Amino acid sequence: MTSEQHLAPLRMPDRLFAELAAGGGSAAAVAFLERAERARRLLLLRTLLGHLDDLSTPLTPVPEAWRVLKEAAEKSPEPVERLLLAPATGGWISHMLRRVHGTASGPPLWAEAGHLSALALSAALHAGTEAALDVPLTGGRLHLPGLGMVQLPEVAGDLTVGRATTAGGELTVTGPGRTTGSVAVTCRPLTPRADTGTWLPLRTLTHPRPGGGAPLSVVLEDLDPYRDLDDHLPPARLDEDEAREWQRLFGEAVRILARPGPPGPGRVDPGTIRAIVPFGRTSVSPPALPFVQVSASSGDSFGGMLIVRPASALALAETLVHELQHSKLAALLHLFPLLEDDRAERYYAPWRTDPRHLTGLLHGAYAFTGVAGFWRDRLAGAEGETAERAAYFFALRRLQSRLAVRTLLASGRLTLPGRALVSGLARTLDGWLREPVPSAALARARTAAALHRTEWRLRNVDPAAEQPSDGPLFRPDRTPWPDDRTQAFAIRPAAPRTADEHLAAGDAAAALTAYADRLARDPAEPHALAGWIVARAALEPGRTARRMLARPERLQPLPSG
């Protein structure tokens, strides 16, 4: 891969766009998106190199580091291509472009630009070429993308300049010593080995491919400074037990996703995943929650995702589907102007506690259409509590996604390709809404959806303001709030005690009484008030109930029972 490569125009066939618009996408459709992301990555890299060519730096100048990388690419193009197209490399390129345009911050610019030298060293090791580069050492550490990290002992200073050389697959890194003139470490990064203290190898998650062939291998990225969505991060090395738990859950999640059948929403090839960034925990203690508490991805890092490890392989499999949907839509947004977004955060997203802008709503609708498809697949042939949970989440996510799609279609801000995409999602969801779901799970899903929207309005919408045509006006004192009900309503309580449990069990009368007791003590408490409104609407359906659910923030006076 060189900067002189000519990129052919990309024209997506209509059939591939239609597959993606339905919320799914065949292997051919995803491969097209990957080719498009490759072209974008090279264009951004070329732009960045233009900004950095004349950068004043104590390190090896950027043009020389680029020359070393190109020389390695000419000898071993495939591994160097993987390095440049890795999610963390995309994060670094975009972060650096924000740095040079003054919209991001971080360590000294010369130090962050030195990451190109680290890429060049990794490329030289793969190619077996010789290189000698001055590199930034952060706390004595040098990260080699796609390989691991060197840790020099007793290095002076937090940010210093070191020297790295490669020859015949061997790497030597030298830096200023704290008590002596210099310290050095020599290792062979391409030789498989365990942590040695001075060398920490890259971790990967592996699993046999369901259809045979080379094993599936996904980077478990706990070292790369650009593994986050933007900020430069120190390494957060997982301990061995946590790494083994990730491997166990990943293997089980791949088996869950290996359901035969045609491609469609919720069905993904785990081989599309390029990297998983474990977030928020480095050991097995304290115990993980059964569901994923936080996950995220970035359009700059196709195929990468940041996840707080759950205790459940099913939850991990669902999150892999969710985040790959975000990657696909981000790639589509790089190819097509799908909407005209003024970035005003004024839209209700049924899976968020805060108002969202239109692009965020589109991302959510696309991701949760995939999630609905995932639970639809789980429902087929399931029994007992597994079937109950799958039915609930399928019913909930199809309902929530269709509401978001309706908002998008009514916004007047979709382009022609955007309307084609969202209309494709609508057709998928409308077909699913006609599919039968056990009545108890369907009732809980509808109740959970109504509770979320009601509490969202109570906590976010200004009750004293008239609602303009382009959306509600929001309370100046709104704060984040916990969405406890989405997970809690998944299973019908066997012995309900709380107001929420009575409502989840289908006993709206008992729930209403319990909510009224709580409101007698705190009449403005939004969680209880939302429950009271939904329970009252269930017991007394009609025009008054519809008005309460539509504008709950205007309910005055507060109920007394």
Coordinates of C-alpha atoms in Angstrom, one line a residue, residues 3-543:
S3 CA 0.4 6.9 -1.2
E4 CA 0.6 6.8 -5.0
Q5 CA -2.2 4.2 -5.4
H6 CA -5.0 5.2 -7.6
L7 CA -8.5 4.5 -6.2
A8 CA -11.2 3.5 -8.6
P9 CA -14.6 5.1 -8.2
L10 CA -17.0 3.2 -5.9
R11 CA -20.5 2.6 -7.2
M12 CA -22.7 0.5 -4.9
P13 CA -25.0 -1.9 -6.9
D14 CA -28.7 -1.3 -6.1
R15 CA -29.2 -4.8 -4.8
L16 CA -26.5 -4.4 -2.2
F17 CA -28.0 -1.1 -1.0
A18 CA -31.4 -2.8 -0.8
E19 CA -29.9 -5.5 1.4
L20 CA -28.4 -3.0 3.7
A21 CA -31.5 -0.8 3.7
A22 CA -33.5 -3.8 5.0
G23 CA -31.2 -3.8 8.0
G24 CA -29.1 -6.8 7.0
G25 CA -26.5 -7.3 4.3
S26 CA -24.8 -10.2 2.6
A27 CA -21.1 -10.9 2.7
A28 CA -20.9 -9.1 -0.7
A29 CA -22.6 -6.0 0.8
V30 CA -20.3 -5.9 3.8
A31 CA -17.3 -6.4 1.6
F32 CA -18.3 -3.4 -0.5
L33 CA -18.5 -1.3 2.6
E34 CA -15.1 -2.5 3.7
R35 CA -13.6 -1.5 0.3
A36 CA -15.2 1.9 0.7
E37 CA -13.8 2.3 4.2
R38 CA -10.3 1.4 2.8
A39 CA -10.5 4.1 0.2
R40 CA -11.6 6.6 2.8
R41 CA -8.9 5.6 5.2
L42 CA -6.2 6.1 2.5
L43 CA -7.6 9.5 1.6
L44 CA -7.6 10.6 5.2
L45 CA -4.1 9.3 5.7
R46 CA -2.8 11.2 2.7
T47 CA -4.4 14.4 4.0
L48 CA -2.8 13.8 7.4
L49 CA 0.6 13.3 6.0
G50 CA 0.3 16.6 4.2
H51 CA -0.3 18.3 7.5
L52 CA 2.6 16.6 9.2
D53 CA 5.3 16.7 6.6
D54 CA 6.9 19.9 8.0
L55 CA 6.2 19.2 11.7
S56 CA 9.0 20.2 14.0
T57 CA 9.8 17.1 16.0
P58 CA 12.6 15.5 18.1
L59 CA 11.6 12.2 16.5
T60 CA 12.3 10.7 13.1
P61 CA 10.6 13.1 10.6
V62 CA 7.2 11.9 9.3
P63 CA 8.4 11.6 5.7
E64 CA 11.2 9.2 6.7
A65 CA 8.8 7.1 8.9
W66 CA 6.4 6.9 5.9
R67 CA 9.3 5.8 3.7
V68 CA 10.0 2.9 6.0
L69 CA 6.4 1.9 6.1
K70 CA 6.1 2.0 2.3
E71 CA 9.2 -0.1 1.9
A72 CA 7.7 -2.7 4.2
A73 CA 4.4 -2.6 2.3
E74 CA 6.1 -3.2 -1.0
K75 CA 7.7 -6.4 0.4
S76 CA 4.8 -7.7 2.5
P77 CA 1.6 -5.9 1.5
E78 CA -1.0 -8.0 3.3
P79 CA 0.2 -7.6 6.9
V80 CA 0.9 -3.9 6.4
E81 CA -2.6 -3.4 4.9
R82 CA -4.1 -5.0 8.0
L83 CA -2.1 -2.5 10.2
L84 CA -3.3 0.5 8.3
L85 CA -6.9 -0.7 8.2
A86 CA -7.1 -1.7 11.8
P87 CA -9.8 0.1 13.8
A88 CA -7.2 1.8 16.2
T89 CA -5.3 3.2 13.2
G90 CA -8.4 4.8 11.9
G91 CA -9.0 6.3 15.4
W92 CA -5.4 7.7 15.3
I93 CA -5.8 9.2 11.8
S94 CA -9.1 10.9 12.7
H95 CA -7.8 12.0 16.1
M96 CA -4.7 13.6 14.5
L97 CA -6.8 15.4 11.9
R98 CA -8.8 16.9 14.7
R99 CA -5.6 17.8 16.4
V100 CA -4.2 19.7 13.4
H101 CA -7.5 21.5 13.0
G102 CA -7.6 22.4 16.7
T103 CA -10.7 20.5 17.7
A104 CA -9.0 17.8 19.9
S105 CA -6.3 17.8 22.5
G106 CA -3.8 15.3 23.8
P107 CA 0.0 14.9 24.4
P108 CA 2.4 17.1 22.4
L109 CA 1.6 16.9 18.7
W110 CA 5.0 15.6 17.8
A111 CA 4.5 12.7 20.3
E112 CA 1.2 11.7 18.7
A113 CA 2.6 12.0 15.2
G114 CA 5.3 9.6 16.4
H115 CA 2.6 6.8 16.2
L116 CA 3.4 6.7 12.5
S117 CA 6.9 5.5 13.5
A118 CA 5.4 2.8 15.6
L119 CA 3.3 1.7 12.6
A120 CA 6.4 1.7 10.5
L121 CA 8.3 -0.5 13.0
S122 CA 5.4 -3.0 13.1
A123 CA 5.4 -3.1 9.3
A124 CA 9.2 -3.5 9.1
L125 CA 9.0 -6.5 11.6
H126 CA 6.3 -8.1 9.4
A127 CA 8.3 -7.6 6.3
G128 CA 11.7 -8.5 7.7
T129 CA 13.2 -5.1 6.7
E130 CA 15.7 -3.1 8.6
A131 CA 14.7 0.2 10.2
A132 CA 16.1 2.7 12.8
L133 CA 13.7 5.3 14.1
D134 CA 13.5 7.8 16.9
V135 CA 10.2 7.1 18.7
P136 CA 8.2 8.6 21.6
L137 CA 8.3 6.6 24.9
T138 CA 5.4 7.2 27.3
G139 CA 6.4 6.1 30.8
G140 CA 9.1 3.9 29.1
R141 CA 6.4 2.2 26.9
L142 CA 6.4 1.8 23.2
H143 CA 3.3 0.4 21.6
L144 CA 3.7 -1.5 18.4
P145 CA 0.3 -1.6 16.6
G146 CA -0.9 -5.2 15.8
L147 CA 1.9 -6.8 17.8
G148 CA 2.0 -5.6 21.5
M149 CA 4.0 -3.3 23.7
V150 CA 7.6 -2.9 24.9
Q151 CA 8.1 -1.7 28.5
L152 CA 11.6 -0.4 29.3
P153 CA 12.5 -0.6 33.0
E154 CA 13.8 2.4 34.9
V155 CA 13.3 5.0 32.1
A156 CA 13.7 8.6 33.1
G157 CA 10.7 10.9 32.6
D158 CA 7.0 10.4 31.5
L159 CA 7.5 11.4 27.9
T160 CA 11.0 10.8 26.4
V161 CA 12.6 10.0 23.0
G162 CA 13.9 6.5 22.4
R163 CA 15.6 4.7 19.6
A164 CA 14.1 1.6 18.0
T165 CA 15.8 -0.7 15.4
T166 CA 14.6 -3.7 13.5
A167 CA 16.6 -6.4 11.8
G168 CA 15.7 -10.0 10.9
G169 CA 12.5 -9.9 12.9
E170 CA 14.3 -8.7 16.0
L171 CA 13.4 -5.4 17.8
T172 CA 15.7 -3.4 20.1
V173 CA 14.4 -0.3 21.9
T174 CA 16.7 2.0 23.8
G175 CA 15.8 4.9 26.1
P176 CA 17.3 7.2 28.7
G177 CA 17.8 5.5 32.0
R178 CA 16.7 6.9 35.4
T179 CA 20.0 6.0 37.1
T180 CA 22.2 4.9 34.2
G181 CA 23.0 6.4 30.8
S182 CA 20.5 4.3 28.9
V183 CA 18.4 1.1 29.1
A184 CA 17.6 -1.3 26.3
V185 CA 15.2 -4.2 25.6
T186 CA 15.5 -6.7 22.7
C187 CA 12.7 -9.0 21.7
R188 CA 11.2 -10.9 18.8
P189 CA 7.6 -9.6 18.6
L190 CA 6.5 -12.1 15.9
T191 CA 7.4 -15.1 18.0
P192 CA 4.5 -16.2 20.2
R193 CA 5.2 -15.8 23.8
A194 CA 3.6 -14.9 27.1
D195 CA 4.0 -11.6 29.0
T196 CA 7.6 -11.1 30.1
G197 CA 7.3 -7.8 31.9
T198 CA 9.3 -6.0 29.2
W199 CA 7.2 -7.4 26.3
L200 CA 3.4 -7.6 26.4
P201 CA 2.0 -9.4 23.3
L202 CA -1.2 -8.4 21.6
R203 CA -4.2 -10.5 22.7
T204 CA -6.6 -12.1 20.3
L205 CA -9.9 -14.0 20.7
T206 CA -10.0 -17.1 18.5
H207 CA -12.7 -19.6 17.5
P208 CA -13.1 -22.2 14.8
R209 CA -15.2 -20.9 11.9
P210 CA -18.6 -22.6 11.8
G211 CA -18.1 -23.5 8.1
G212 CA -14.4 -24.6 8.5
G213 CA -11.3 -22.9 7.2
A214 CA -8.9 -20.7 9.0
P215 CA -9.9 -20.0 12.7
L216 CA -11.6 -16.8 13.4
S217 CA -9.3 -14.3 15.2
V218 CA -10.4 -11.0 16.6
V219 CA -8.0 -8.5 18.4
L220 CA -8.8 -8.0 22.1
E221 CA -7.3 -4.6 22.3
D222 CA -6.2 -3.5 25.8
L223 CA -2.9 -1.7 24.8
D224 CA -3.3 0.6 21.8
P225 CA -3.4 4.3 22.8
Y226 CA -6.0 5.0 20.1
R227 CA -8.4 2.1 21.0
D228 CA -10.8 4.6 22.5
L229 CA -13.3 6.6 20.5
D230 CA -11.1 9.7 20.6
D231 CA -8.8 10.4 23.5
H232 CA -5.3 9.0 23.8
L233 CA -5.4 6.3 26.5
P234 CA -2.8 4.5 28.6
P235 CA -2.8 0.7 28.4
A236 CA -5.2 -1.2 30.6
R237 CA -3.8 -4.7 30.6
L238 CA -6.3 -7.4 31.4
D239 CA -5.2 -10.0 34.0
E240 CA -5.1 -13.6 32.8
D241 CA -8.4 -14.6 34.4
E242 CA -10.2 -11.7 32.7
A243 CA -8.6 -12.5 29.4
R244 CA -9.7 -16.1 29.7
E245 CA -13.3 -15.0 30.5
W246 CA -13.3 -12.9 27.4
Q247 CA -12.2 -15.9 25.4
R248 CA -14.9 -18.2 26.9
L249 CA -17.7 -15.7 26.3
F250 CA -16.5 -14.9 22.8
G251 CA -16.5 -18.5 21.8
E252 CA -20.0 -19.0 23.1
A253 CA -21.2 -15.8 21.4
V254 CA -19.8 -17.0 18.0
R255 CA -21.7 -20.3 18.5
I256 CA -24.9 -18.4 19.2
L257 CA -24.4 -16.3 16.1
A258 CA -23.7 -19.3 13.9
R259 CA -27.3 -19.8 13.0
P260 CA -27.8 -21.1 9.4
G261 CA -30.0 -19.2 7.1
P262 CA -29.9 -16.3 4.6
P263 CA -28.4 -13.0 5.6
G264 CA -30.7 -10.6 7.2
P265 CA -31.0 -8.2 10.1
G266 CA -29.5 -9.7 13.3
R267 CA -27.4 -12.2 11.4
V268 CA -23.8 -11.3 11.2
D269 CA -20.5 -12.9 10.4
P270 CA -18.2 -12.5 13.5
G271 CA -15.3 -12.4 11.0
T272 CA -16.4 -8.8 10.2
I273 CA -15.3 -7.8 13.7
R274 CA -11.7 -6.4 13.6
A275 CA -11.2 -5.5 17.3
I276 CA -13.0 -5.6 20.7
V277 CA -11.8 -3.1 23.2
P278 CA -12.6 -4.2 26.8
F279 CA -13.7 -1.2 28.8
G280 CA -14.1 -0.4 32.5
R281 CA -12.7 -3.6 34.0
T282 CA -9.4 -5.4 33.9
S283 CA -10.2 -8.3 36.3
V284 CA -13.0 -10.8 37.0
S285 CA -13.8 -9.1 40.3
P286 CA -16.3 -7.6 41.0
P287 CA -18.7 -10.0 39.1
A288 CA -20.0 -8.7 35.8
L289 CA -23.6 -7.8 35.2
P290 CA -25.6 -10.3 33.0
F291 CA -26.2 -7.6 30.4
V292 CA -23.9 -5.2 28.6
Q293 CA -23.8 -2.0 30.6
V294 CA -21.9 0.1 28.1
S295 CA -20.9 -0.4 24.4
A296 CA -19.9 2.0 21.7
S297 CA -18.3 2.3 18.3
S298 CA -17.0 5.0 16.0
G299 CA -17.3 5.6 12.3
D300 CA -13.6 6.2 12.2
S301 CA -12.9 2.6 13.3
F302 CA -14.8 0.2 11.1
G303 CA -15.2 -3.2 12.7
G304 CA -14.1 -2.0 16.1
M305 CA -16.2 -1.8 19.2
L306 CA -15.8 -0.9 22.9
I307 CA -17.6 -3.2 25.3
V308 CA -17.9 -3.6 29.1
R309 CA -17.8 -7.4 29.5
P310 CA -21.1 -8.9 30.6
A311 CA -21.4 -12.2 32.4
S312 CA -23.6 -13.6 29.6
A313 CA -22.5 -14.9 26.2
L314 CA -26.0 -14.1 24.9
A315 CA -25.6 -10.5 25.9
L316 CA -22.2 -10.3 24.2
A317 CA -23.6 -11.8 21.0
E318 CA -26.4 -9.2 21.0
T319 CA -23.9 -6.4 21.5
L320 CA -21.7 -7.7 18.6
V321 CA -24.8 -7.5 16.4
H322 CA -25.6 -4.0 17.7
E323 CA -22.2 -2.5 17.2
L324 CA -21.7 -4.1 13.7
Q325 CA -24.9 -2.4 12.7
H326 CA -23.4 0.9 13.7
S327 CA -20.2 0.1 11.7
K328 CA -22.3 -0.6 8.6
L329 CA -24.4 2.5 8.9
A330 CA -21.3 4.7 9.5
A331 CA -19.8 3.3 6.3
L332 CA -23.1 4.1 4.4
L333 CA -23.0 7.6 5.8
H334 CA -19.5 8.0 4.4
L335 CA -20.8 7.0 1.0
F336 CA -24.2 8.8 0.8
P337 CA -25.7 12.0 2.3
L338 CA -28.6 10.3 4.1
L339 CA -30.0 13.2 6.0
E340 CA -29.7 16.9 6.6
D341 CA -29.0 17.2 10.3
D342 CA -28.7 20.5 12.2
R343 CA -27.4 18.5 15.2
A344 CA -30.1 19.8 17.4
E345 CA -30.8 17.3 20.2
R346 CA -34.5 17.3 20.3
Y347 CA -35.7 13.8 19.2
Y348 CA -37.0 11.0 21.4
A349 CA -34.9 7.8 21.1
P350 CA -36.7 4.9 22.8
W351 CA -33.4 3.4 24.0
R352 CA -31.8 6.6 25.4
T353 CA -32.6 8.8 28.5
D354 CA -31.5 12.0 26.7
P355 CA -32.8 13.8 23.6
R356 CA -30.9 12.9 20.4
H357 CA -30.0 14.6 17.2
L358 CA -31.3 13.1 13.9
T359 CA -28.1 11.2 13.0
G360 CA -28.1 9.6 16.5
L361 CA -31.7 8.6 16.0
L362 CA -30.9 7.0 12.6
H363 CA -28.0 5.1 14.1
G364 CA -30.2 3.9 16.9
A365 CA -33.0 2.8 14.5
Y366 CA -30.5 0.9 12.4
A367 CA -28.8 -0.8 15.3
F368 CA -31.9 -1.8 17.1
T369 CA -33.5 -3.2 13.9
G370 CA -30.6 -5.6 13.9
V371 CA -31.1 -6.3 17.6
A372 CA -34.7 -7.1 17.0
G373 CA -33.7 -9.5 14.3
F374 CA -31.2 -11.1 16.7
W375 CA -34.0 -11.8 19.2
R376 CA -36.3 -13.0 16.5
D377 CA -33.8 -15.6 15.6
R378 CA -33.4 -16.6 19.3
L379 CA -37.2 -17.0 19.6
A380 CA -37.3 -19.7 17.0
G381 CA -37.2 -23.1 18.8
A382 CA -36.5 -21.6 22.2
E383 CA -38.3 -22.8 25.4
G384 CA -38.9 -21.7 28.9
E385 CA -37.3 -18.5 30.2
T386 CA -35.1 -18.3 27.1
A387 CA -38.1 -18.1 24.9
E388 CA -39.8 -15.6 27.3
R389 CA -36.8 -13.3 27.2
A390 CA -36.4 -13.6 23.5
A391 CA -40.1 -12.9 22.8
Y392 CA -40.0 -9.8 25.1
F393 CA -36.9 -8.3 23.5
F394 CA -38.1 -9.0 19.9
A395 CA -41.4 -7.4 20.7
L396 CA -39.8 -4.4 22.4
R397 CA -37.1 -3.6 20.0
R398 CA -39.3 -4.0 16.9
L399 CA -41.8 -1.5 18.5
Q400 CA -39.2 1.0 19.5
S401 CA -37.3 0.8 16.2
R402 CA -40.6 1.4 14.3
L403 CA -41.3 4.5 16.4
A404 CA -37.9 5.9 15.6
V405 CA -38.3 5.1 11.9
R406 CA -41.6 6.9 11.9
T407 CA -39.9 10.0 13.5
L408 CA -37.2 9.9 10.8
L409 CA -39.7 9.6 7.9
A410 CA -41.8 12.5 9.3
S411 CA -38.7 14.8 9.9
G412 CA -38.6 16.1 6.4
R413 CA -34.7 15.9 6.6
L414 CA -34.0 12.7 4.8
T415 CA -32.3 12.8 1.4
L416 CA -33.5 10.5 -1.4
P417 CA -30.9 7.8 -0.4
G418 CA -31.8 8.4 3.2
R419 CA -35.5 7.9 2.6
A420 CA -34.8 4.7 0.6
L421 CA -32.8 3.4 3.6
V422 CA -35.3 4.3 6.2
S423 CA -38.2 3.0 4.1
G424 CA -36.4 -0.3 3.8
L425 CA -36.1 -0.5 7.6
A426 CA -39.9 0.3 7.8
R427 CA -40.7 -2.6 5.5
T428 CA -38.7 -5.0 7.6
L429 CA -40.2 -3.8 10.9
D430 CA -43.7 -3.7 9.5
G431 CA -43.4 -7.3 8.5
W432 CA -42.1 -8.3 11.9
L433 CA -44.9 -6.4 13.7
R434 CA -47.4 -8.8 12.1
E435 CA -45.6 -11.8 13.4
P436 CA -47.2 -13.4 16.5
V437 CA -45.5 -13.1 19.9
P438 CA -46.8 -14.7 23.2
S439 CA -49.3 -12.4 24.7
A440 CA -47.7 -12.0 28.1
A441 CA -44.3 -11.0 26.6
L442 CA -46.0 -8.7 24.1
A443 CA -47.9 -6.9 27.0
R444 CA -44.7 -6.4 29.0
A445 CA -42.9 -5.1 25.9
R446 CA -45.7 -2.5 25.3
T447 CA -45.8 -1.5 28.9
A448 CA -42.0 -1.1 29.1
A449 CA -42.0 1.0 25.9
A450 CA -44.8 3.2 27.3
L451 CA -43.0 3.6 30.7
H452 CA -39.8 4.6 29.0
R453 CA -41.4 7.3 26.8
T454 CA -43.5 8.6 29.7
E455 CA -40.5 8.9 32.1
W456 CA -38.4 10.4 29.4
R457 CA -40.9 13.2 28.9
L458 CA -41.3 13.8 32.6
R459 CA -37.6 14.1 33.1
N460 CA -36.7 16.0 30.0
V461 CA -39.6 18.1 28.7
D462 CA -40.5 21.5 30.2
P463 CA -44.1 21.2 31.4
A464 CA -44.7 25.0 31.3
A465 CA -43.7 25.5 27.7
E466 CA -45.9 25.2 24.7
Q467 CA -44.6 22.5 22.3
P468 CA -43.3 24.0 19.0
S469 CA -43.8 22.2 15.8
D470 CA -40.2 21.1 15.5
G471 CA -40.2 19.3 18.9
P472 CA -40.5 19.9 22.7
L473 CA -38.7 22.5 24.8
F474 CA -36.5 20.9 27.5
R475 CA -36.1 21.4 31.2
P476 CA -32.9 23.3 32.0
D477 CA -32.4 21.1 35.1
R478 CA -32.6 17.7 33.3
T479 CA -30.0 15.1 34.3
P480 CA -29.2 11.5 33.3
W481 CA -31.4 8.9 34.9
P482 CA -31.2 5.1 35.1
D483 CA -33.4 3.1 32.8
D484 CA -34.1 0.2 35.2
R485 CA -37.2 -1.1 33.6
T486 CA -36.0 -2.3 30.1
Q487 CA -34.1 -5.2 31.6
A488 CA -36.4 -5.7 34.6
F489 CA -39.5 -6.4 32.5
A490 CA -37.9 -9.1 30.4
I491 CA -39.2 -11.9 32.7
R492 CA -42.6 -12.0 34.4
P493 CA -42.1 -11.8 38.2
A494 CA -43.4 -14.9 39.9
A495 CA -44.1 -13.2 43.3
P496 CA -44.4 -9.5 42.6
R497 CA -43.8 -7.1 45.5
T498 CA -42.9 -3.7 44.1
A499 CA -45.1 -1.4 42.0
D500 CA -42.9 -2.2 38.9
E501 CA -43.2 -5.9 39.5
H502 CA -46.9 -5.8 39.8
L503 CA -47.1 -3.9 36.5
A504 CA -44.7 -6.4 34.8
A505 CA -46.9 -9.2 36.1
G506 CA -50.0 -7.6 34.4
D507 CA -51.7 -6.4 37.7
A508 CA -52.2 -2.8 36.9
A509 CA -54.6 -2.2 39.8
A510 CA -52.0 -3.4 42.4
A511 CA -49.3 -1.3 40.7
L512 CA -51.5 1.8 40.7
T513 CA -52.0 1.5 44.4
A514 CA -48.3 1.0 45.1
Y515 CA -47.3 4.0 42.8
A516 CA -49.9 6.2 44.5
D517 CA -48.4 5.3 47.9
R518 CA -45.0 6.4 46.7
L519 CA -46.4 9.6 45.1
A520 CA -48.1 10.5 48.4
R521 CA -44.6 10.8 49.9
D522 CA -43.0 12.4 46.8
P523 CA -45.5 13.8 44.3
A524 CA -42.9 14.8 41.8
E525 CA -40.9 11.6 41.6
P526 CA -40.7 10.9 37.8
H527 CA -40.2 7.1 38.1
A528 CA -43.3 6.6 40.2
L529 CA -45.4 9.1 38.3
A530 CA -44.6 7.4 35.0
G531 CA -45.7 4.1 36.4
W532 CA -48.9 5.6 37.8
I533 CA -49.8 7.1 34.4
V534 CA -49.1 3.9 32.5
A535 CA -51.0 1.8 35.1
R536 CA -54.0 4.2 35.0
A537 CA -54.0 4.2 31.2
A538 CA -54.1 0.4 31.3
L539 CA -57.1 0.3 33.7
E540 CA -59.0 3.2 32.0
P541 CA -58.2 3.3 28.3
G542 CA -59.7 6.1 26.3
R543 CA -59.2 9.7 25.3

